[in-house]
Short mmCIF file of C-alpha atoms in Angstrom, two decimals:
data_model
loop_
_atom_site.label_atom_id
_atom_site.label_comp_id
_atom_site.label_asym_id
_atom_site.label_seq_id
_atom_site.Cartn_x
_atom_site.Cartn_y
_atom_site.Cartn_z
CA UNK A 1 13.51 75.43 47.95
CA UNK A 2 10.50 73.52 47.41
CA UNK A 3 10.37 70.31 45.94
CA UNK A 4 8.32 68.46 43.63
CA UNK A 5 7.10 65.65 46.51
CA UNK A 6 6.57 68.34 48.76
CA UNK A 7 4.81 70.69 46.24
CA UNK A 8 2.64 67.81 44.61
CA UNK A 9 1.58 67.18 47.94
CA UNK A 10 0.50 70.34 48.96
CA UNK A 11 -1.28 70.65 45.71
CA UNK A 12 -3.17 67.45 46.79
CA UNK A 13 -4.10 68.54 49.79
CA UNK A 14 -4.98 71.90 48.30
CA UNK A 15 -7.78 70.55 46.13
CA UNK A 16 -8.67 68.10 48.44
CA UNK A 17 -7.75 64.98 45.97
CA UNK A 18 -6.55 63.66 49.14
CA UNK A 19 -9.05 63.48 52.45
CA UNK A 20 -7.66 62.46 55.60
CA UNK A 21 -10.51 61.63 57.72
CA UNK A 22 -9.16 59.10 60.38
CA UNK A 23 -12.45 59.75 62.40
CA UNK A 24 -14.91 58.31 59.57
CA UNK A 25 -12.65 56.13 58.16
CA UNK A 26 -12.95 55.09 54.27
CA UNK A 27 -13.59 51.27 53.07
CA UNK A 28 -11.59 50.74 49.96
CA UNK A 29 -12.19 48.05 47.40
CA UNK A 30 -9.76 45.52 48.77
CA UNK A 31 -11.49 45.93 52.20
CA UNK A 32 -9.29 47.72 53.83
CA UNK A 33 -9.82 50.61 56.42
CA UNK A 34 -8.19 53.42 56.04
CA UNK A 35 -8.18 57.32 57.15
CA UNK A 36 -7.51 58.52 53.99
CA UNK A 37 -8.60 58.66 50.17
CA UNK A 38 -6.68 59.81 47.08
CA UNK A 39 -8.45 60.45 44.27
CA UNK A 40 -5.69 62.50 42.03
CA UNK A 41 -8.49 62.91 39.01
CA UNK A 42 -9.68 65.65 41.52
CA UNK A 43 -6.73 67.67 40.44
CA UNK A 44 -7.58 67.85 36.63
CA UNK A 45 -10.08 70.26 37.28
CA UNK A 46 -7.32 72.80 38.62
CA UNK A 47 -4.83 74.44 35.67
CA UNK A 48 -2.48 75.72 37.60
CA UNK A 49 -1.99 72.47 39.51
CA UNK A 50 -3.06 70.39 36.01
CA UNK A 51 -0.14 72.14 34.42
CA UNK A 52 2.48 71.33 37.38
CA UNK A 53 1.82 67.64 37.44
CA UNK A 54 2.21 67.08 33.71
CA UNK A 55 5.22 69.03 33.90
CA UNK A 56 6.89 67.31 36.91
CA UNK A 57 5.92 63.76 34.75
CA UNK A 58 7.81 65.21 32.03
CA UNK A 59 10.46 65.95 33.75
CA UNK A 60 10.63 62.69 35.87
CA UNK A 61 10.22 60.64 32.49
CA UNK A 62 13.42 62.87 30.66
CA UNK A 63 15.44 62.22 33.45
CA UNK A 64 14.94 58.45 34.12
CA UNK A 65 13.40 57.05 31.31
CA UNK A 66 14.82 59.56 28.19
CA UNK A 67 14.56 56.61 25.34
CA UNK A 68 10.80 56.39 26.06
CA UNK A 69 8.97 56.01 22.34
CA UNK A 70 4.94 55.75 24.05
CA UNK A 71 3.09 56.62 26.75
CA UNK A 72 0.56 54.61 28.06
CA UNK A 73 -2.14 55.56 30.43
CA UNK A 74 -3.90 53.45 33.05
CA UNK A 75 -7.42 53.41 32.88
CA UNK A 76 -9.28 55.39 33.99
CA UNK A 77 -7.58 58.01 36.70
CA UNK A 78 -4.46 58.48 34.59
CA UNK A 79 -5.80 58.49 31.15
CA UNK A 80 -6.20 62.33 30.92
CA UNK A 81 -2.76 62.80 32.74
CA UNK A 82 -1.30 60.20 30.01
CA UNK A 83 -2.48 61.87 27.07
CA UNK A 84 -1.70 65.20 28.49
CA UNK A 85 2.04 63.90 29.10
CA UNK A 86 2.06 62.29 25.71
CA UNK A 87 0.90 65.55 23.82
CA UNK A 88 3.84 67.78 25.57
CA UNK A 89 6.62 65.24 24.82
CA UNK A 90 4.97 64.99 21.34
CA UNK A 91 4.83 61.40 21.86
CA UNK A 92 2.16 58.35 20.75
CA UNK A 93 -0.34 57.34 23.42
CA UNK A 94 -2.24 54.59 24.31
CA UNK A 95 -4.52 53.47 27.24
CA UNK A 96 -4.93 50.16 29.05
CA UNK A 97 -8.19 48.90 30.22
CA UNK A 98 -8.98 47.49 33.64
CA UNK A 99 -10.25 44.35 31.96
CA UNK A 100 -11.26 43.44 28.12
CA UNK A 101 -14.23 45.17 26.04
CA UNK A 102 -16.83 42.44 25.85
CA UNK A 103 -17.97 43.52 22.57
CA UNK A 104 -16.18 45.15 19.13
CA UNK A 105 -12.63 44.02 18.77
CA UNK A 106 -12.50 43.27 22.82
CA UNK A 107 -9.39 45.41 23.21
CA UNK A 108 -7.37 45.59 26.14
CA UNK A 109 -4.71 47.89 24.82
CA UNK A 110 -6.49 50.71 23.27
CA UNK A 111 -4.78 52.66 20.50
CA UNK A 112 -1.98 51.56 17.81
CA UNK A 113 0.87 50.51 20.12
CA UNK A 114 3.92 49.00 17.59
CA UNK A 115 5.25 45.84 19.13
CA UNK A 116 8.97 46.28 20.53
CA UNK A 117 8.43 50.21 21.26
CA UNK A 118 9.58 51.17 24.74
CA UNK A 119 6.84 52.28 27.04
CA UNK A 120 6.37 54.36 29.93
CA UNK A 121 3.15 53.49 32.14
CA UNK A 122 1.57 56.37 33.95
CA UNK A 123 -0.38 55.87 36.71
CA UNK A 124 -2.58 58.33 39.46
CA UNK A 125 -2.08 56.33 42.20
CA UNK A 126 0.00 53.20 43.23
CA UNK A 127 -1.04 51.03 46.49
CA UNK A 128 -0.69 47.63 46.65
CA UNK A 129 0.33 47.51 42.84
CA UNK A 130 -1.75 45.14 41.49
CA UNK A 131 -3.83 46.48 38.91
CA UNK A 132 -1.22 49.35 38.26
CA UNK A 133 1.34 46.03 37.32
CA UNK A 134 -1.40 44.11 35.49
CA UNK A 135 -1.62 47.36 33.58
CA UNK A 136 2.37 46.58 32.57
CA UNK A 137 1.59 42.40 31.65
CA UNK A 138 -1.50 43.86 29.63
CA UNK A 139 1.14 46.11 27.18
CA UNK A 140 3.65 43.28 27.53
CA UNK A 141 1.38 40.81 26.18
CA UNK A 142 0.40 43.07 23.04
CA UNK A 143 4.38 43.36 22.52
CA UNK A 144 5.76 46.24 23.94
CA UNK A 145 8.50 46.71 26.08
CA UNK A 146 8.05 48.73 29.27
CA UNK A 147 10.03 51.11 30.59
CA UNK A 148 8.74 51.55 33.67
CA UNK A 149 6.08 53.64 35.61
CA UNK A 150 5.73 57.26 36.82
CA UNK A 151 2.76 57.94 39.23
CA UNK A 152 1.42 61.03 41.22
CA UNK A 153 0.96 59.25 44.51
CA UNK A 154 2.05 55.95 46.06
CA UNK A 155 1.77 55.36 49.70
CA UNK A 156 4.81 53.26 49.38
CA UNK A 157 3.72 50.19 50.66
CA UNK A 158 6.48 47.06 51.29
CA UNK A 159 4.09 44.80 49.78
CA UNK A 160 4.10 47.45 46.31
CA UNK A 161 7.79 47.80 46.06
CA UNK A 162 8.15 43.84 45.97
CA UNK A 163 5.65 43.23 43.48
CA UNK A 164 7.15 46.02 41.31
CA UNK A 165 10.78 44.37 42.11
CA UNK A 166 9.27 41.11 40.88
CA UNK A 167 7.93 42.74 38.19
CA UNK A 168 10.81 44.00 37.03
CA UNK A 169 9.58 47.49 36.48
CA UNK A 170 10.89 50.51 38.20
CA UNK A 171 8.61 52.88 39.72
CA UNK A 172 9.18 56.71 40.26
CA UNK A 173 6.32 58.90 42.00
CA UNK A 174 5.77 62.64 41.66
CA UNK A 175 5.10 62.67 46.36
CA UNK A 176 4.00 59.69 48.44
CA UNK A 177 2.98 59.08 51.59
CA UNK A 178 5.55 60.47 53.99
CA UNK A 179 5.72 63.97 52.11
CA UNK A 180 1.80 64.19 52.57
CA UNK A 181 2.14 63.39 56.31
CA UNK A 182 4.87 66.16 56.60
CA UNK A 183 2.83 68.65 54.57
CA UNK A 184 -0.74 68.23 56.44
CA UNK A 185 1.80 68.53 59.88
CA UNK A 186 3.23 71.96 58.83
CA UNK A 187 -0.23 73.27 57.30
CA UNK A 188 -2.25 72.02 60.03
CA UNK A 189 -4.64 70.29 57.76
CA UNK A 190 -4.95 67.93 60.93
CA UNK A 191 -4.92 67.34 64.19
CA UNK A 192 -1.77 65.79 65.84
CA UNK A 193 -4.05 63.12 67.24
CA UNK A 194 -5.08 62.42 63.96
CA UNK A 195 -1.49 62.31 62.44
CA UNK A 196 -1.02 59.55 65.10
CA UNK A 197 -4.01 57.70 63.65
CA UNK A 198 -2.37 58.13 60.22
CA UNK A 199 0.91 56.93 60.88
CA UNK A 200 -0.27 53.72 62.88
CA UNK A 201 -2.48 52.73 59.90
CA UNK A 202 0.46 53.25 57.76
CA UNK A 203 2.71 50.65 59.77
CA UNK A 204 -0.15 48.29 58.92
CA UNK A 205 -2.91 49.13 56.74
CA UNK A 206 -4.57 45.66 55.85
CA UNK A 207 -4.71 45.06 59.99
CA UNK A 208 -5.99 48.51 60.77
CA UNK A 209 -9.36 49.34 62.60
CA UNK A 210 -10.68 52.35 64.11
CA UNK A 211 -11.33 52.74 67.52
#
């Protein structure tokens, strides 16, 4: 039987939310190199594989988090997988910004969030953790209490799972990076060569360069 890391990351692979490309590798914002890209909003535009995601959340989020009273989505890849989540639990959502409106009421926290209410963060993608856990101090300054996070992808980074231990906050993820890896191996989506490029990156990813 298939299961939900292994089908989630098919279903990335499938609509190409995730590229592996370890021969023009990518430049992410923290300056990184790196073979690959995940952009999970990619997957919103699928129903079938729309539909499975919010359903997996809901699932992950009854299991491990069942007193959960709000979601809250971080802007902006998983605010339409937040309020999707939120409308099939029949629960209140709200969004957090990446930083402060400059202008109207300057809101971080956007929507009616009741101080005290537990909160579940969901998040697209998790890598080093920062913003996703800046996301949590944002809703724990404006009184809630968080739960903890669910997340369609994290490439499970040492330097993530201490800041989220830190934090305080557990994290659950729909696949990561290891199912990927296993999933382009048995589909072929790359070369074996190139799965050897991915897993060196992987052992370290802020010292990696291509050759």
């Amino acid at each position: 039987m298939t299961s939900t890391k292994e089908q989630v990351a098919a279903y990335l692979l499938q609509s190409k939310a995730v590229i592996l490309q370890p021969d023009a590798p990518f430049t992410w914002a923290s300056g990184w190199n790196s073979p690959i890209y995940c952009d999970n909003r990619v997957t919103l535009s699928y129903p079938h594989i729309r539909s499975y995601i919010k359903e997996a959340f809901v699932q992950t989020i009854r299991e491990h988090f069942p007193e959960t009273g709000v979601i809250a989505g971080v802007a902006t890849g998983a605010i339409a997988q937040g309020a999707l989540v939120a409308e099939a639990m029949e629960l209140p959502f709200v969004y957090v910004r990446a930083s402060a409106k400059e202008h109207g009421r300057k809101n971080l926290v956007e929507g009616r969030l009741e101080p005290g209410k537990p909160v579940l963060v969901i998040e697209d993608l998790v890598s080093t953790g920062g913003s996703s856990l800046k996301a949590v101090e944002a809703l724990r300054s404006a009184g809630a209490r968080v739960l903890g996070m669910v997340a369609i992808f994290s490439y499970g980074f040492p330097q993530s799972e201490e800041h989220f231990r830190e934090a305080g906050i557990a994290l659950h993820t729909l696949s990561d990076y290891s199912h990927l890896i296993q999933k382009a191996r048995e589909s072929g989506y790359v070369s074996p060569s190139h799965l050897d490029i991915l897993e060196d990156w992987r052992e370290n990813p802020s010292a990696w360069n291509p050759r």
